[in-house]
Amino acid sequence: MKNIILIGFMGTGKTSTGRLLASRLGYSFIDTDYKIEQLAKLTISEMFVQYGEGYFREREAEMIRRVSRYRQAVISTGGGVVLNQENMKYLRNSGVVIALQASVNTILERTSRRQSRPLLENEDRSQAVFGLMESRRALYQKADLCIDTSDLTPRQVVEKIIDWLKKAGVVRA
Ligand code: S3P
């Protein structure tokens, strides 16, 4: 059985949607950022501060290789996973890739609650979100399916994904 992989910018709802989708399909749920933190015994913010972004990206690439071997899992990834072509090659081979999108304002609002995203701990957060989003837009759009989650609840996003998965023959109708 193919995996279902969620990619997308920070704050697009990958974790909440992924967890719900997995429980609806009876798949296991994997959050790569969470697994990286567990393995390193450090938070991502701590990793960035102590060892730099490059170190985190290496841990991320190792984790992607590892979870790509799983089956029947919903895999929620970190927003920067698309920056490494090899990550995307592994993920594509392991299942279908779904990109969640959202407007800059939605992302700013959703990411304002927790200070766990080092790339947004910036004086001008809206400029940081806008710039990063623009530089990655084309990479996210290579997904098999793109969904704008700005005005949708995780439940509604899950319904859309399941409809599409049935039509695409990935899960049984
Ligand atoms: C990152 C997104 C984060 C996390 C790290 C880097 C990025 O994950 O992997 O802070 O480069 O966009 P979320 O998308 O789950 O916030």
XYZ file of N, CA, C and O and ligand atoms in Angstrom:
708
model
N 0.842 -1.202 0.000
C 0.000 0.000 0.000
C 0.873 1.246 0.000
O 1.828 1.356 0.761
N 0.508 2.187 -0.826
C 1.291 3.416 -0.936
C 1.162 4.281 0.311
O 0.108 4.309 0.952
N 2.203 5.035 0.591
C 2.108 6.045 1.652
C 1.422 7.289 1.102
O 1.381 7.514 -0.111
N 0.941 8.104 2.024
C 0.377 9.395 1.645
C 1.247 10.448 2.319
O 1.365 10.461 3.555
N 1.884 11.267 1.508
C 2.880 12.204 2.033
C 2.354 13.633 1.944
O 1.899 14.069 0.881
N 2.402 14.326 3.068
C 1.952 15.721 3.076
C 3.165 16.641 3.088
O 4.042 16.518 3.959
N 3.214 17.538 2.103
C 4.259 18.556 2.074
C 3.577 19.923 2.132
O 2.364 20.027 1.955
N 4.343 20.967 2.343
C 3.764 22.315 2.337
C 4.472 23.206 3.332
O 5.203 22.736 4.214
N 4.207 24.500 3.191
C 4.852 25.496 4.030
C 4.425 25.322 5.490
O 3.393 24.722 5.784
N 5.226 25.886 6.392
C 4.874 25.891 7.824
C 3.472 26.500 7.997
O 3.152 27.504 7.356
N 2.674 25.879 8.841
C 1.358 26.464 9.140
C 0.269 26.145 8.127
O -0.810 26.720 8.183
N 0.536 25.233 7.215
C -0.520 24.877 6.254
C -1.404 23.745 6.781
O -2.394 23.390 6.153
N -1.034 23.176 7.928
C -1.893 22.172 8.572
C -1.474 20.733 8.343
O -2.281 19.815 8.509
N -0.201 20.504 8.011
C 0.246 19.137 7.683
C 0.067 18.172 8.852
O -0.376 17.039 8.672
N 0.396 18.630 10.066
C 0.341 17.716 11.211
C -1.099 17.414 11.625
O -1.475 16.243 11.758
N -1.912 18.443 11.778
C -3.291 18.185 12.233
C -4.067 17.418 11.165
O -4.806 16.472 11.472
N -3.875 17.782 9.912
C -4.568 17.074 8.828
C -4.052 15.638 8.710
O -4.837 14.700 8.552
N -2.758 15.485 8.808
C -2.155 14.157 8.662
C -2.635 13.189 9.724
O -2.959 12.038 9.419
N -2.699 13.674 10.950
C -3.131 12.804 12.051
C -4.563 12.317 11.821
O -4.878 11.144 11.964
N -5.411 13.256 11.421
C -6.828 12.940 11.179
C -6.982 12.005 9.975
O -7.769 11.053 10.000
N -6.217 12.283 8.927
C -6.287 11.460 7.709
C -5.874 10.020 8.029
O -6.524 9.060 7.601
N -4.807 9.887 8.804
C -4.321 8.546 9.152
C -5.396 7.798 9.935
O -5.663 6.611 9.677
N -6.042 8.475 10.866
C -7.029 7.757 11.679
C -8.251 7.398 10.826
O -8.829 6.332 10.984
N -8.603 8.237 9.862
C -9.728 7.911 8.971
C -9.419 6.699 8.080
O -10.288 5.888 7.771
N -8.166 6.595 7.638
C -7.810 5.519 6.703
C -7.316 4.255 7.406
O -7.122 3.225 6.776
N -7.074 4.374 8.720
C -6.487 3.247 9.442
C -5.013 3.070 9.100
O -4.472 1.968 9.156
N -4.350 4.138 8.704
C -2.919 4.111 8.416
C -2.175 4.569 9.665
O -2.732 5.240 10.534
N -0.872 4.268 9.732
C -0.109 4.855 10.839
C 0.255 6.303 10.479
O 0.281 6.666 9.303
N 0.523 7.097 11.514
C 0.844 8.502 11.288
C 2.282 8.785 11.693
O 2.713 8.421 12.797
N 3.012 9.420 10.790
C 4.408 9.764 11.083
C 4.640 11.249 10.823
O 4.294 11.753 9.752
N 5.205 11.915 11.819
C 5.576 13.327 11.659
C 7.106 13.363 11.683
O 7.717 13.068 12.714
N 7.719 13.683 10.560
C 9.178 13.547 10.481
C 9.890 14.504 11.442
O 10.891 14.135 12.047
N 9.370 15.735 11.609
C 10.016 16.668 12.548
C 10.028 16.096 13.968
O 11.025 16.184 14.681
N 8.885 15.520 14.354
C 8.785 14.940 15.690
C 9.794 13.802 15.853
O 10.501 13.709 16.867
N 9.894 12.962 14.823
C 10.823 11.822 14.904
C 12.286 12.290 14.940
O 13.113 11.707 15.638
N 12.578 13.350 14.205
C 13.949 13.903 14.216
C 14.278 14.405 15.626
O 15.367 14.156 16.156
N 13.326 15.085 16.241
C 13.554 15.626 17.601
C 13.743 14.499 18.614
O 14.620 14.563 19.474
N 12.928 13.456 18.493
C 13.023 12.324 19.419
C 14.396 11.656 19.319
O 15.023 11.343 20.322
N 14.832 11.452 18.079
C 16.092 10.759 17.842
C 17.282 11.595 18.326
O 18.214 11.072 18.932
N 17.234 12.895 18.078
C 18.366 13.765 18.430
C 18.320 14.193 19.896
O 19.292 14.752 20.406
N 17.166 13.971 20.533
C 16.941 14.450 21.907
C 17.164 15.954 21.994
O 17.691 16.477 22.981
N 16.795 16.644 20.949
C 16.888 18.109 20.879
C 15.674 18.611 20.110
O 15.193 17.918 19.204
N 15.215 19.810 20.436
C 14.160 20.382 19.598
C 14.810 20.929 18.325
O 16.034 21.128 18.278
N 13.985 21.174 17.314
C 14.537 21.710 16.065
C 15.176 23.074 16.313
O 16.252 23.367 15.788
N 14.539 23.882 17.146
C 15.129 25.202 17.455
C 16.511 25.035 18.086
O 17.457 25.749 17.723
N 16.621 24.098 19.013
C 17.930 23.854 19.649
C 18.965 23.396 18.623
O 20.129 23.804 18.664
N 18.519 22.547 17.687
C 19.440 22.054 16.647
C 19.957 23.206 15.791
O 21.147 23.284 15.478
N 19.061 24.106 15.411
C 19.465 25.260 14.596
C 20.481 26.115 15.362
O 21.483 26.548 14.799
N 20.197 26.353 16.648
C 21.077 27.234 17.431
C 22.431 26.567 17.665
O 23.486 27.175 17.472
N 22.402 25.289 18.062
C 23.659 24.643 18.458
C 24.504 24.185 17.274
O 25.721 24.251 17.325
N 23.847 23.687 16.217
C 24.627 23.096 15.110
C 24.366 23.716 13.742
O 25.031 23.357 12.776
N 23.355 24.584 13.662
C 23.066 25.242 12.385
C 22.042 24.496 11.534
O 21.756 23.322 11.767
N 21.524 25.198 10.548
C 20.468 24.622 9.700
C 20.968 23.402 8.918
O 20.234 22.429 8.730
N 22.228 23.452 8.458
C 22.768 22.349 7.659
C 22.683 21.014 8.398
O 22.370 19.983 7.809
N 22.943 21.068 9.689
C 22.888 19.853 10.509
C 21.457 19.306 10.524
O 21.230 18.109 10.325
N 20.493 20.213 10.724
C 19.098 19.775 10.718
C 18.730 19.167 9.370
O 18.080 18.119 9.302
N 19.163 19.804 8.266
C 18.816 19.286 6.931
C 19.402 17.890 6.704
O 18.800 17.056 6.029
N 20.562 17.615 7.273
C 21.132 16.260 7.143
C 20.292 15.248 7.915
O 20.005 14.156 7.439
N 19.897 15.632 9.139
C 19.047 14.726 9.940
C 17.714 14.495 9.211
O 17.157 13.414 9.213
N 17.216 15.566 8.595
C 15.939 15.481 7.884
C 16.054 14.507 6.702
O 15.195 13.652 6.504
N 17.148 14.625 5.945
C 17.338 13.747 4.786
C 17.448 12.279 5.230
O 16.901 11.376 4.592
N 18.137 12.040 6.342
C 18.236 10.659 6.866
C 16.855 10.133 7.245
O 16.524 8.974 6.983
N 16.071 10.989 7.883
C 14.740 10.566 8.311
C 13.827 10.273 7.118
O 13.058 9.319 7.130
N 13.959 11.073 6.072
C 13.136 10.847 4.869
C 13.482 9.483 4.257
O 12.592 8.714 3.880
N 14.768 9.180 4.188
C 15.168 7.870 3.632
C 14.543 6.761 4.462
O 14.047 5.777 3.949
N 14.579 6.931 5.773
C 14.075 5.908 6.675
C 12.548 5.716 6.531
O 12.070 4.615 6.347
N 11.797 6.817 6.582
C 10.333 6.667 6.558
C 9.807 6.290 5.174
O 8.693 5.780 5.058
N 10.619 6.507 4.145
C 10.192 6.124 2.800
C 10.070 4.610 2.655
O 9.450 4.118 1.717
N 10.656 3.890 3.582
C 10.556 2.423 3.522
C 9.265 1.917 4.181
O 8.937 0.753 4.071
N 8.569 2.782 4.878
C 7.328 2.371 5.536
C 6.250 2.109 4.497
O 6.355 2.535 3.354
N 5.198 1.432 4.941
C 4.044 1.214 4.075
C 2.774 1.580 4.817
O 2.683 1.436 6.021
N 1.799 2.022 4.062
C 0.493 2.363 4.616
C 0.601 3.375 5.762
O 0.021 3.181 6.827
N 1.352 4.425 5.489
C 1.515 5.475 6.490
C 1.171 6.835 5.883
O 1.360 7.052 4.688
N 0.645 7.694 6.736
C 0.515 9.105 6.359
C 1.753 9.791 6.940
O 2.003 9.716 8.145
N 2.541 10.408 6.077
C 3.807 11.006 6.509
C 3.727 12.527 6.361
O 3.591 13.054 5.251
N 3.802 13.189 7.498
C 3.773 14.648 7.489
C 5.212 15.162 7.587
O 5.965 14.752 8.467
N 5.606 16.014 6.657
C 7.015 16.423 6.558
C 7.205 17.878 6.994
O 6.248 18.642 7.087
N 8.436 18.284 7.197
C 8.759 19.679 7.494
C 8.696 20.508 6.213
O 8.908 19.983 5.111
N 8.424 21.798 6.370
C 8.214 22.666 5.206
C 9.378 22.736 4.233
O 9.185 22.996 3.048
N 10.600 22.462 4.711
C 11.762 22.610 3.847
C 12.182 21.323 3.149
O 13.215 21.289 2.469
N 11.362 20.291 3.265
C 11.747 18.990 2.703
C 11.929 19.066 1.186
O 12.742 18.348 0.603
N 11.204 19.980 0.565
C 11.249 20.107 -0.901
C 12.565 20.693 -1.414
O 12.831 20.659 -2.614
N 13.368 21.251 -0.511
C 14.610 21.904 -0.939
C 15.646 20.897 -1.426
O 16.587 21.259 -2.129
N 15.487 19.652 -1.017
C 16.449 18.605 -1.366
C 15.791 17.637 -2.358
O 14.844 16.927 -2.015
N 16.312 17.641 -3.589
C 15.687 16.828 -4.642
C 15.666 15.349 -4.302
O 14.760 14.617 -4.684
N 16.702 14.920 -3.585
C 16.765 13.507 -3.235
C 15.635 13.128 -2.261
O 15.045 12.059 -2.370
N 15.325 14.036 -1.318
C 14.181 13.798 -0.428
C 12.936 13.514 -1.254
O 12.184 12.575 -0.999
N 12.725 14.366 -2.257
C 11.492 14.252 -3.030
C 11.480 12.984 -3.878
O 10.425 12.405 -4.107
N 12.658 12.560 -4.319
C 12.738 11.313 -5.095
C 12.298 10.134 -4.220
O 11.473 9.325 -4.606
N 12.830 10.089 -2.994
C 12.447 9.011 -2.068
C 10.951 9.058 -1.758
O 10.276 8.029 -1.761
N 10.463 10.239 -1.482
C 9.052 10.359 -1.093
C 8.129 9.966 -2.246
O 7.154 9.240 -2.069
N 8.459 10.444 -3.452
C 7.630 10.108 -4.618
C 7.598 8.603 -4.864
O 6.557 8.051 -5.220
N 8.715 7.958 -4.676
C 8.758 6.509 -4.887
C 7.959 5.757 -3.845
O 7.604 4.604 -4.044
N 7.715 6.396 -2.702
C 7.042 5.665 -1.629
C 5.538 5.920 -1.585
O 4.828 5.279 -0.824
N 5.035 6.846 -2.398
C 3.590 7.064 -2.365
C 3.149 8.292 -3.116
O 3.850 8.773 -3.993
N 1.966 8.792 -2.755
C 1.460 9.996 -3.410
C 1.807 11.208 -2.555
O 1.798 11.139 -1.328
N 2.111 12.306 -3.237
C 2.552 13.520 -2.542
C 1.455 14.582 -2.660
O 1.037 14.933 -3.760
N 1.004 15.046 -1.509
C -0.068 16.051 -1.472
C 0.471 17.324 -0.823
O 1.027 17.270 0.278
N 0.310 18.450 -1.516
C 0.801 19.734 -0.969
C -0.361 20.508 -0.364
O -1.404 20.681 -0.993
N -0.163 20.959 0.868
C -1.135 21.854 1.492
C -0.603 23.271 1.327
O 0.595 23.522 1.516
N -1.508 24.181 0.983
C -1.110 25.583 0.779
C -1.966 26.475 1.664
O -3.031 26.054 2.127
N -1.526 27.702 1.871
C -2.344 28.671 2.605
C -1.820 30.066 2.289
O -0.675 30.237 1.850
N -2.672 31.061 2.531
C -2.273 32.447 2.263
C -1.241 32.896 3.301
O -1.150 32.315 4.388
N -0.496 33.950 2.973
C 0.512 34.480 3.899
C -0.159 34.859 5.235
O 0.348 34.537 6.312
N -1.313 35.526 5.163
C -1.986 35.940 6.401
C -2.379 34.748 7.264
O -2.232 34.772 8.486
N -2.884 33.706 6.629
C -3.275 32.503 7.376
C -2.040 31.900 8.049
O -2.084 31.515 9.219
N -0.952 31.854 7.323
C 0.273 31.266 7.875
C 0.787 32.093 9.046
O 1.165 31.553 10.082
N 0.753 33.417 8.882
C 1.213 34.278 9.977
C 0.376 34.050 11.228
O 0.903 33.966 12.335
N -0.922 33.920 11.031
C -1.795 33.719 12.191
C -1.546 32.348 12.835
O -1.373 32.242 14.040
N -1.480 31.312 11.993
C -1.320 29.959 12.545
C 0.044 29.740 13.192
O 0.177 28.886 14.072
N 1.058 30.467 12.730
C 2.395 30.228 13.281
C 2.745 31.209 14.402
O 3.848 31.164 14.930
N 1.785 32.071 14.753
C 2.109 33.080 15.777
C 2.033 32.502 17.183
O 2.569 33.062 18.122
N 1.344 31.364 17.328
C 1.087 30.841 18.679
C 2.301 30.180 19.320
O 2.515 30.295 20.500
N 3.072 29.482 18.507
C 4.224 28.770 19.084
C 5.519 29.298 18.495
O 5.602 29.576 17.306
N 6.545 29.398 19.337
C 7.834 29.894 18.854
C 8.758 28.714 18.580
O 9.828 28.615 19.152
N 8.302 27.810 17.719
C 9.101 26.597 17.525
C 9.680 26.527 16.119
O 10.119 25.483 15.681
N 9.604 27.669 15.380
C 10.066 27.625 13.996
C 11.198 28.634 13.782
O 10.958 29.812 13.543
N 12.419 28.144 13.870
C 13.567 29.054 13.830
C 13.608 29.946 12.598
O 14.068 31.082 12.674
N 13.097 29.454 11.462
C 13.180 30.273 10.248
C 12.243 31.482 10.292
O 12.366 32.405 9.494
N 11.305 31.458 11.242
C 10.366 32.586 11.338
C 10.652 33.478 12.539
O 9.933 34.433 12.803
N 11.683 33.133 13.290
C 12.041 33.976 14.432
C 12.867 35.151 13.923
O 14.069 35.222 14.076
N 12.172 36.015 13.305
C 12.764 37.086 12.522
C 12.089 38.390 12.911
O 10.956 38.381 13.352
N 12.779 39.476 12.720
C 12.145 40.761 13.073
C 10.915 41.009 12.223
O 9.891 41.454 12.703
N 11.038 40.729 10.943
C 9.896 40.932 10.066
C 9.372 39.562 9.621
O 9.788 39.016 8.610
N 8.435 39.039 10.404
C 7.943 37.681 10.124
C 7.199 37.617 8.801
O 7.305 36.639 8.075
N 6.418 38.669 8.496
C 5.643 38.569 7.261
C 6.581 38.580 6.042
O 6.345 37.859 5.074
N 7.654 39.330 6.125
C 8.625 39.330 5.033
C 9.301 37.959 4.922
O 9.515 37.446 3.817
N 9.592 37.364 6.072
C 10.234 36.040 6.070
C 9.303 35.007 5.437
O 9.725 34.211 4.585
N 8.024 35.024 5.831
C 7.062 34.059 5.271
C 6.930 34.289 3.772
O 7.022 33.348 2.974
N 6.742 35.545 3.392
C 6.536 35.863 1.984
C 7.737 35.410 1.132
O 7.586 34.733 0.121
N 8.927 35.764 1.588
C 10.136 35.437 0.830
C 10.349 33.937 0.689
O 10.592 33.432 -0.417
N 10.217 33.226 1.804
C 10.425 31.773 1.757
C 9.365 31.099 0.888
O 9.653 30.187 0.114
N 8.136 31.581 1.020
C 7.046 30.972 0.256
C 7.264 31.146 -1.240
O 7.097 30.208 -2.013
N 7.640 32.353 -1.626
C 7.899 32.617 -3.047
C 9.011 31.718 -3.576
O 8.919 31.164 -4.655
N 10.069 31.570 -2.771
C 11.212 30.801 -3.259
C 10.899 29.302 -3.347
O 11.596 28.569 -4.027
N 9.845 28.877 -2.659
C 9.525 27.436 -2.667
C 8.262 27.078 -3.453
O 7.976 25.898 -3.643
N 7.521 28.097 -3.853
C 6.198 27.852 -4.456
C 6.231 26.769 -5.545
O 5.447 25.819 -5.524
N 7.158 26.912 -6.484
C 7.210 25.986 -7.624
C 7.522 24.561 -7.163
O 7.069 23.594 -7.775
N 8.268 24.438 -6.073
C 8.630 23.105 -5.579
C 7.398 22.404 -4.990
O 7.159 21.220 -5.237
N 6.601 23.142 -4.224
C 5.382 22.541 -3.658
C 4.406 22.153 -4.769
O 3.691 21.163 -4.675
N 4.389 22.969 -5.813
C 3.395 22.730 -6.874
C 3.662 21.477 -7.700
O 2.826 21.089 -8.512
N 4.801 20.849 -7.483
C 5.070 19.606 -8.216
C 4.308 18.420 -7.628
O 4.409 17.304 -8.126
N 3.580 18.649 -6.541
C 2.854 17.555 -5.873
C 1.776 16.972 -6.782
O 1.357 17.616 -7.750
N 1.301 15.777 -6.446
C 0.236 15.143 -7.221
C -1.088 15.889 -7.031
O -1.954 15.879 -7.898
N -1.259 16.488 -5.857
C -2.500 17.219 -5.555
C -2.123 18.406 -4.677
O -1.301 18.268 -3.763
N -2.720 19.587 -4.936
C -2.490 20.777 -4.094
C -3.827 21.237 -3.532
O -4.817 21.319 -4.263
N -3.859 21.531 -2.247
C -5.106 21.993 -1.616
C -4.823 23.251 -0.806
O -3.934 23.258 0.049
N -5.613 24.298 -1.050
C -5.501 25.518 -0.245
C -6.337 25.333 1.016
O -7.560 25.153 0.938
N -5.681 25.365 2.158
C -6.366 25.067 3.429
C -6.789 26.341 4.175
O -7.308 26.251 5.292
N -6.577 27.523 3.557
C -6.801 28.786 4.277
C -8.189 28.857 4.919
O -8.317 29.291 6.058
N -9.220 28.450 4.163
C -10.582 28.587 4.687
C -11.208 27.237 5.035
O -12.433 27.106 5.062
N -10.387 26.259 5.278
C -10.923 24.916 5.546
C -10.474 24.423 6.920
O -9.377 24.745 7.375
N -11.316 23.616 7.559
C -10.905 22.955 8.803
C -10.117 21.701 8.401
O -10.273 21.196 7.276
N -9.307 21.158 9.327
C -8.595 19.915 8.996
C -9.558 18.819 8.516
O -9.250 18.072 7.588
N -10.738 18.762 9.119
C -11.717 17.742 8.716
C -12.112 17.910 7.241
O -12.217 16.939 6.489
N -12.333 19.170 6.847
C -12.711 19.423 5.446
C -11.559 19.091 4.493
O -11.787 18.581 3.404
N -10.352 19.372 4.932
C -9.193 19.048 4.092
C -9.114 17.531 3.906
O -8.897 17.022 2.803
N -9.332 16.806 5.014
C -9.281 15.338 4.964
C -10.336 14.803 3.987
O -10.057 13.902 3.184
N -11.542 15.369 4.017
C -12.588 14.915 3.093
C -12.135 15.096 1.646
O -12.319 14.212 0.819
N -11.556 16.244 1.369
C -11.088 16.511 -0.001
C -10.013 15.509 -0.412
O -10.008 15.001 -1.525
N -9.104 15.245 0.516
C -8.017 14.304 0.190
C -8.587 12.911 -0.061
O -8.228 12.249 -1.041
N -9.514 12.489 0.795
C -10.060 11.135 0.638
C -10.832 11.004 -0.684
O -10.689 10.012 -1.401
N -11.604 12.028 -1.025
C -12.320 12.003 -2.322
C -11.333 11.798 -3.460
O -11.545 10.988 -4.356
N -10.242 12.565 -3.395
C -9.247 12.496 -4.472
C -8.559 11.123 -4.490
O -8.354 10.533 -5.552
N -8.223 10.620 -3.303
C -7.536 9.315 -3.229
C -8.413 8.205 -3.807
O -7.924 7.287 -4.464
N -9.723 8.313 -3.577
C -10.648 7.304 -4.125
C -10.681 7.405 -5.640
O -10.577 6.408 -6.339
N -10.826 8.627 -6.136
C -10.879 8.819 -7.601
C -9.594 8.349 -8.266
O -9.607 7.797 -9.357
N -8.484 8.585 -7.581
C -7.181 8.208 -8.152
C -6.895 6.715 -7.954
O -5.868 6.217 -8.408
N -7.800 6.041 -7.245
C -7.630 4.596 -7.040
C -6.554 4.252 -6.022
O -6.074 3.113 -5.969
N -6.166 5.223 -5.191
C -5.117 4.949 -4.188
C -5.730 4.231 -2.988
O -5.106 3.353 -2.385
N -6.959 4.622 -2.637
C -7.675 3.871 -1.591
C -9.003 3.407 -2.198
O -9.478 3.967 -3.188
N -9.578 2.378 -1.579
C -10.803 1.810 -2.124
C -11.995 2.745 -1.920
O -12.113 3.373 -0.868
N -12.836 2.855 -2.922
C -14.004 3.756 -2.827
C -15.057 3.179 -1.889
O -15.113 1.989 -1.708
C 10.980 24.235 8.240
C 9.739 23.838 8.675
C 9.528 23.216 9.991
C 10.803 22.505 10.461
C 11.952 23.443 10.433
C 12.214 24.005 9.044
C 11.107 24.884 6.905
O 8.472 22.262 9.914
O 11.057 21.379 9.685
O 11.700 24.480 11.352
O 12.229 24.972 6.370
O 10.061 25.286 6.348
P 6.887 22.644 9.791
O 6.611 22.879 8.331
O 6.202 21.413 10.284
O 6.650 23.826 10.637
